[in-house]
Tab-separated table of C-alpha atoms in Angstrom:
chain	number	residue	atom	x	y	z
A	192	UNK	CA	70.009	151.490	-116.067
A	193	UNK	CA	73.644	150.353	-116.031
A	194	UNK	CA	75.088	149.391	-112.713
A	195	UNK	CA	76.945	152.366	-111.186
A	196	UNK	CA	80.042	152.384	-109.090
A	197	UNK	CA	82.380	154.736	-107.352
A	198	UNK	CA	85.181	155.503	-109.828
A	199	UNK	CA	88.672	155.520	-108.246
A	200	UNK	CA	90.528	156.414	-111.510
A	201	UNK	CA	89.938	157.612	-115.042
A	202	UNK	CA	91.487	156.383	-118.294
A	203	UNK	CA	92.304	158.767	-121.224
A	204	UNK	CA	91.773	157.466	-124.726
A	205	UNK	CA	92.883	160.461	-126.669
A	206	UNK	CA	96.615	159.533	-126.374
A	207	UNK	CA	98.097	157.435	-129.097
A	208	UNK	CA	101.382	155.619	-129.443
A	209	UNK	CA	104.128	158.036	-130.513
A	210	UNK	CA	106.988	155.526	-130.273
A	211	UNK	CA	110.356	157.242	-129.830
A	212	UNK	CA	108.714	160.559	-130.903
A	213	UNK	CA	107.316	160.831	-127.399
A	214	UNK	CA	110.683	162.158	-126.217
A	215	UNK	CA	110.722	164.812	-128.818
A	216	UNK	CA	107.125	165.941	-127.873
A	217	UNK	CA	108.163	165.822	-124.241
A	218	UNK	CA	111.049	168.196	-124.911
A	219	UNK	CA	108.899	170.586	-126.973
A	220	UNK	CA	106.166	170.769	-124.320
A	221	UNK	CA	108.788	171.092	-121.590
A	222	UNK	CA	110.283	174.121	-123.493
A	223	UNK	CA	106.854	175.650	-123.812
A	224	UNK	CA	106.271	175.301	-120.044
A	225	UNK	CA	109.722	176.749	-119.160
A	226	UNK	CA	109.196	179.732	-121.470
A	227	UNK	CA	105.698	180.335	-119.963
A	228	UNK	CA	107.089	180.136	-116.400
A	229	UNK	CA	109.998	182.466	-117.155
A	230	UNK	CA	108.022	185.051	-119.133
A	231	UNK	CA	105.175	185.323	-116.647
A	232	UNK	CA	107.471	185.274	-113.561
A	233	UNK	CA	109.607	187.986	-115.116
A	234	UNK	CA	106.686	190.327	-115.695
A	235	UNK	CA	105.300	189.609	-112.159
A	236	UNK	CA	108.586	190.510	-110.616
A	237	UNK	CA	108.975	193.652	-112.870
A	238	UNK	CA	105.560	194.946	-111.906
A	239	UNK	CA	105.924	194.172	-108.173
A	240	UNK	CA	109.395	195.650	-107.738
A	241	UNK	CA	108.931	198.855	-109.735
A	242	UNK	CA	106.806	201.499	-108.025
A	243	UNK	CA	106.290	203.272	-111.338
A	244	UNK	CA	104.180	200.328	-112.396
A	245	UNK	CA	101.957	200.248	-109.257
A	246	UNK	CA	99.039	201.612	-111.327
A	247	UNK	CA	95.686	199.864	-111.744
A	248	UNK	CA	96.317	198.651	-115.294
A	249	UNK	CA	99.586	196.938	-114.311
A	250	UNK	CA	98.218	195.487	-111.108
A	251	UNK	CA	95.437	193.899	-113.166
A	252	UNK	CA	98.091	192.575	-115.495
A	253	UNK	CA	99.983	191.089	-112.533
A	254	UNK	CA	96.810	189.268	-111.573
A	255	UNK	CA	96.547	188.002	-115.110
A	256	UNK	CA	100.108	186.660	-115.151
A	257	UNK	CA	99.655	184.919	-111.777
A	258	UNK	CA	96.598	183.253	-113.273
A	259	UNK	CA	98.582	182.087	-116.306
A	260	UNK	CA	101.064	180.428	-113.964
A	261	UNK	CA	98.295	178.599	-112.086
A	262	UNK	CA	96.569	177.432	-115.305
A	263	UNK	CA	99.835	176.230	-116.840
A	264	UNK	CA	100.872	174.342	-113.719
A	265	UNK	CA	97.442	172.695	-113.707
A	266	UNK	CA	98.141	171.233	-117.216
A	267	UNK	CA	101.800	170.914	-118.179
A	268	UNK	CA	103.307	168.681	-115.465
A	269	UNK	CA	100.391	166.328	-115.859
A	270	UNK	CA	100.677	166.360	-119.660
A	271	UNK	CA	104.444	165.643	-119.479
A	272	UNK	CA	103.932	162.654	-117.229
A	273	UNK	CA	101.181	161.262	-119.554
A	274	UNK	CA	103.385	161.613	-122.595
A	275	UNK	CA	106.137	159.395	-121.022
A	276	UNK	CA	103.684	156.913	-119.524
A	277	UNK	CA	102.503	153.822	-121.273
A	278	UNK	CA	99.269	153.687	-119.181
A	279	UNK	CA	97.233	156.905	-119.397
A	280	UNK	CA	95.254	156.938	-116.173
A	281	UNK	CA	94.773	159.360	-113.310
A	282	UNK	CA	93.267	159.019	-109.836
A	283	UNK	CA	89.799	160.530	-109.360
A	284	UNK	CA	90.949	163.010	-106.653
A	285	UNK	CA	93.749	164.272	-108.878
A	286	UNK	CA	91.373	164.515	-111.823
A	287	UNK	CA	89.034	166.766	-109.771
A	288	UNK	CA	92.066	168.849	-108.658
A	289	UNK	CA	93.041	169.336	-112.280
A	290	UNK	CA	89.456	170.413	-113.138
A	291	UNK	CA	89.596	172.890	-110.229
A	292	UNK	CA	92.903	174.370	-111.533
A	293	UNK	CA	91.907	174.629	-115.196
A	294	UNK	CA	88.326	175.882	-114.702
A	295	UNK	CA	89.541	178.447	-112.143
A	296	UNK	CA	92.110	179.568	-114.665
A	297	UNK	CA	89.470	179.928	-117.503
A	298	UNK	CA	87.057	181.784	-115.203
A	299	UNK	CA	89.606	184.096	-113.633
A	300	UNK	CA	90.941	184.904	-117.150
A	301	UNK	CA	87.492	185.930	-118.246
A	302	UNK	CA	86.836	188.076	-115.155
A	303	UNK	CA	90.322	189.622	-115.426
A	304	UNK	CA	89.864	190.566	-119.040
A	305	UNK	CA	86.461	192.095	-118.268
A	306	UNK	CA	87.829	194.254	-115.426
A	307	UNK	CA	90.775	195.285	-117.612
A	308	UNK	CA	88.388	196.431	-120.295
A	309	UNK	CA	86.460	198.465	-117.635
A	310	UNK	CA	89.743	200.006	-116.472
A	311	UNK	CA	90.640	201.136	-120.049
A	312	UNK	CA	87.086	202.467	-120.484
A	313	UNK	CA	87.517	204.716	-117.412
A	314	UNK	CA	91.051	205.793	-118.442
A	315	UNK	CA	90.060	206.749	-121.989
A	316	UNK	CA	86.442	207.919	-121.648
A	317	UNK	CA	86.800	209.706	-118.230
A	318	UNK	CA	90.565	210.614	-118.000
A	319	UNK	CA	90.013	213.538	-115.603
A	320	UNK	CA	87.950	211.410	-113.164
A	321	UNK	CA	90.059	208.252	-113.547
A	322	UNK	CA	92.085	208.577	-110.334
A	323	UNK	CA	88.967	209.282	-108.230
A	324	UNK	CA	86.972	206.410	-109.775
A	325	UNK	CA	89.778	203.850	-109.815
A	326	UNK	CA	91.093	204.152	-106.312
A	327	UNK	CA	93.479	201.718	-104.590
A	328	UNK	CA	90.621	200.253	-102.541
A	329	UNK	CA	88.498	199.750	-105.658
A	330	UNK	CA	91.485	198.011	-107.425
A	331	UNK	CA	91.945	195.665	-104.478
A	332	UNK	CA	88.178	194.908	-104.411
A	333	UNK	CA	88.100	194.169	-108.214
A	334	UNK	CA	91.119	191.821	-108.001
A	335	UNK	CA	89.467	190.029	-105.043
A	336	UNK	CA	86.217	189.618	-106.991
A	337	UNK	CA	88.204	188.452	-109.994
A	338	UNK	CA	89.481	185.440	-107.930
A	339	UNK	CA	86.794	184.779	-105.309
A	340	UNK	CA	83.741	184.504	-107.611
A	341	UNK	CA	85.423	182.003	-109.956
A	342	UNK	CA	86.754	179.950	-107.045
A	343	UNK	CA	83.285	179.832	-105.481
A	344	UNK	CA	81.767	178.749	-108.800
A	345	UNK	CA	84.325	176.013	-109.423
A	346	UNK	CA	83.967	174.647	-105.860
A	347	UNK	CA	80.196	174.351	-106.251
A	348	UNK	CA	80.602	172.747	-109.735
A	349	UNK	CA	83.036	170.093	-108.480
A	350	UNK	CA	80.876	169.412	-105.443
A	351	UNK	CA	77.986	168.620	-107.746
A	352	UNK	CA	80.265	166.352	-109.844
A	353	UNK	CA	81.729	164.342	-106.964
A	354	UNK	CA	78.170	163.353	-105.892
A	355	UNK	CA	77.478	161.750	-109.255
A	356	UNK	CA	77.389	158.029	-109.663
A	357	UNK	CA	79.384	157.158	-112.748
A	358	UNK	CA	78.917	154.180	-115.124
A	359	UNK	CA	82.271	154.463	-116.754
A	360	UNK	CA	85.759	155.859	-116.248
A	361	UNK	CA	86.750	156.527	-119.865
A	362	UNK	CA	87.542	160.067	-120.850
A	363	UNK	CA	88.123	160.779	-124.544
A	364	UNK	CA	90.447	163.720	-123.773
A	365	UNK	CA	94.063	164.582	-122.947
A	366	UNK	CA	93.153	165.855	-119.501
A	367	UNK	CA	90.243	165.979	-117.117
A	368	UNK	CA	87.398	168.300	-117.844
A	369	UNK	CA	83.992	168.873	-116.283
A	370	UNK	CA	81.604	167.856	-119.019
A	371	UNK	CA	83.467	164.707	-119.944
A	372	UNK	CA	82.807	163.436	-116.351
A	373	UNK	CA	79.203	164.614	-116.326
A	374	UNK	CA	78.594	162.609	-119.458
A	375	UNK	CA	79.731	159.442	-117.516
A	376	UNK	CA	76.904	159.773	-115.044
A	377	UNK	CA	74.339	156.880	-114.834
A	378	UNK	CA	71.359	159.039	-114.113
A	379	UNK	CA	69.959	162.500	-114.947
A	380	UNK	CA	72.395	165.434	-114.515
A	381	UNK	CA	69.698	168.071	-114.622
A	382	UNK	CA	71.055	169.868	-111.493
A	383	UNK	CA	74.565	170.101	-112.939
A	384	UNK	CA	73.187	171.295	-116.288
A	385	UNK	CA	70.925	173.930	-114.711
A	386	UNK	CA	73.712	175.250	-112.511
A	387	UNK	CA	76.044	175.493	-115.485
A	388	UNK	CA	73.474	177.299	-117.633
A	389	UNK	CA	72.489	179.628	-114.792
A	390	UNK	CA	76.112	180.584	-114.126
A	391	UNK	CA	76.698	181.104	-117.855
A	392	UNK	CA	73.712	183.383	-118.413
A	393	UNK	CA	73.949	185.370	-115.093
A	394	UNK	CA	77.737	185.896	-114.942
A	395	UNK	CA	79.499	185.187	-118.200
A	396	UNK	CA	76.892	186.814	-120.392
A	397	UNK	CA	76.965	189.889	-118.190
A	398	UNK	CA	80.698	190.092	-118.411
A	399	UNK	CA	80.564	189.656	-122.189
A	400	UNK	CA	78.019	192.555	-122.454
A	401	UNK	CA	80.326	194.658	-120.203
A	402	UNK	CA	83.331	193.959	-122.438
A	403	UNK	CA	81.468	194.802	-125.630
A	404	UNK	CA	79.912	197.901	-124.135
A	405	UNK	CA	83.311	199.265	-122.905
A	406	UNK	CA	85.028	198.700	-126.192
A	407	UNK	CA	82.133	200.227	-128.108
A	408	UNK	CA	82.483	203.384	-125.998
A	409	UNK	CA	86.192	203.337	-126.462
A	410	UNK	CA	85.871	203.044	-130.219
A	411	UNK	CA	83.463	205.977	-130.186
A	412	UNK	CA	86.005	208.087	-128.370
A	413	UNK	CA	88.654	207.011	-130.891
A	414	UNK	CA	86.579	208.234	-133.792
A	415	UNK	CA	85.476	211.436	-132.104
A	416	UNK	CA	88.539	212.405	-130.012
A	417	UNK	CA	91.829	214.083	-130.735
A	418	UNK	CA	94.772	212.428	-132.353
A	419	UNK	CA	96.505	212.055	-128.956
A	420	UNK	CA	93.372	210.385	-127.486
A	421	UNK	CA	93.250	207.939	-130.474
A	422	UNK	CA	96.934	207.099	-130.089
A	423	UNK	CA	96.474	206.408	-126.363
A	424	UNK	CA	93.432	204.314	-127.018
A	425	UNK	CA	95.128	202.211	-129.716
A	426	UNK	CA	98.396	201.696	-127.703
A	427	UNK	CA	96.680	200.518	-124.563
A	428	UNK	CA	93.576	198.682	-126.017
A	429	UNK	CA	95.277	196.742	-128.787
A	430	UNK	CA	96.880	194.148	-126.380
A	431	UNK	CA	93.679	193.794	-124.448
A	432	UNK	CA	91.570	193.165	-127.584
A	433	UNK	CA	94.120	190.795	-128.998
A	434	UNK	CA	94.283	188.819	-125.755
A	435	UNK	CA	90.442	188.775	-125.524
A	436	UNK	CA	89.993	187.500	-129.082
A	437	UNK	CA	92.724	184.867	-128.663
A	438	UNK	CA	91.141	183.620	-125.429
A	439	UNK	CA	87.603	183.610	-126.951
A	440	UNK	CA	88.860	181.686	-129.948
A	441	UNK	CA	90.436	178.990	-127.779
A	442	UNK	CA	87.424	178.695	-125.502
A	443	UNK	CA	85.071	178.485	-128.491
A	444	UNK	CA	86.842	175.429	-129.876
A	445	UNK	CA	87.163	173.882	-126.426
A	446	UNK	CA	83.365	174.120	-125.848
A	447	UNK	CA	82.723	172.930	-129.415
A	448	UNK	CA	84.920	169.866	-128.843
A	449	UNK	CA	83.438	168.967	-125.459
A	450	UNK	CA	79.772	169.336	-126.495
A	451	UNK	CA	79.751	167.827	-129.935
A	452	UNK	CA	80.986	164.636	-131.529
A	453	UNK	CA	84.332	165.479	-133.071
A	454	UNK	CA	85.244	161.892	-134.073
A	455	UNK	CA	85.306	162.844	-137.821
A	456	UNK	CA	88.013	165.479	-137.112
A	457	UNK	CA	91.594	164.221	-137.383
A	458	UNK	CA	92.974	163.362	-133.998
A	459	UNK	CA	96.018	165.615	-134.345
A	460	UNK	CA	93.806	168.671	-135.008
A	461	UNK	CA	91.608	167.722	-132.034
A	462	UNK	CA	94.676	167.551	-129.799
A	463	UNK	CA	95.914	170.944	-130.962
A	464	UNK	CA	92.458	172.544	-130.463
A	465	UNK	CA	92.005	171.048	-126.987
A	466	UNK	CA	95.372	172.453	-125.870
A	467	UNK	CA	95.137	175.807	-127.626
A	468	UNK	CA	93.741	178.050	-124.959
A	469	UNK	CA	95.679	176.370	-122.200
A	470	UNK	CA	99.065	176.699	-124.002
A	471	UNK	CA	98.908	179.703	-126.371
A	472	UNK	CA	97.195	182.172	-124.018
A	473	UNK	CA	99.830	181.910	-121.140
A	474	UNK	CA	102.615	182.339	-123.732
A	475	UNK	CA	100.801	184.941	-125.826
A	476	UNK	CA	99.917	187.344	-123.015
A	477	UNK	CA	103.403	187.948	-121.566
A	478	UNK	CA	104.927	188.413	-125.025
A	479	UNK	CA	102.039	190.764	-126.094
A	480	UNK	CA	102.133	192.989	-123.007
A	481	UNK	CA	105.868	192.833	-122.491
A	482	UNK	CA	106.596	193.973	-126.009
A	483	UNK	CA	103.724	196.306	-126.562
A	484	UNK	CA	103.483	198.358	-123.398
A	485	UNK	CA	106.236	200.934	-123.379
A	486	UNK	CA	106.799	201.121	-119.623
A	487	UNK	CA	107.101	197.344	-119.219
A	488	UNK	CA	109.306	197.064	-122.390
A	489	UNK	CA	111.738	199.799	-121.186
A	490	UNK	CA	112.088	198.322	-117.711
A	491	UNK	CA	112.679	194.808	-119.185
A	492	UNK	CA	115.331	196.221	-121.508
A	493	UNK	CA	117.107	198.068	-118.691
A	494	UNK	CA	117.009	194.844	-116.619
A	495	UNK	CA	118.752	192.787	-119.271
A	496	UNK	CA	120.920	195.382	-120.985
A	497	UNK	CA	121.534	197.928	-118.334
A	498	UNK	CA	120.359	201.583	-118.466
A	499	UNK	CA	118.908	202.645	-121.818
């Protein structure tokens, strides 16, 4: 067995010399980050300040936008510093902090999308009972669950990681991620793997089944219901489905890249795929919901252009 040591910093090998182009990439990513901050903050303020939007669907959206800000802030400032730096290293505590931010973001996103699908299921399949089933207390409880369960999971996951003895400090990624650090361990990581698999099958699989079940029921109503019901279902569910598919697509490639050897894939494509769900989703969601949901769109128009 290779001699192990306590790692104080990690080195990233996925960065390559961009020359003067690094300033161009810095400006592009900075613009991405500013747009994400402005778009999400705008919609959070619009929802919070307008009482007409204090409905369950918009409150769940507000939780989603807050999560987008947290996830983006966990990645973009770090990425900007690394682009300008000649030495691509990060201290171990900061690396674990980044893992905490990014994995909390991914888990909260998944919980939030599941709860939003459940909310649309009640609104479309049980419209007369919606207000009695989706009370303000239940909304508060669901938002609390959306955040507390992922936070607990990530804290346990990082606690297991920090106890590992590592034989290397080389990470072949652009940022810190859980599995890359687990792979550096000198001895068996059975506990980490069992915990990860148990969480995946007991929580994430259940949420996936819930999402599929709710949308199957919604589609059934769309085919069997009146024209008005179909229009309501299409207008409110299309953004949710688009957001879910986009997030699932990004997560699939992230898992694929972390679990399998991707050295045969061009490095530029690997970089794009590794950043996809952390950059496109926080930008995609505010544009999707801000432009597609009529109430939000009308309030944003009145905010910028006066009364419509």
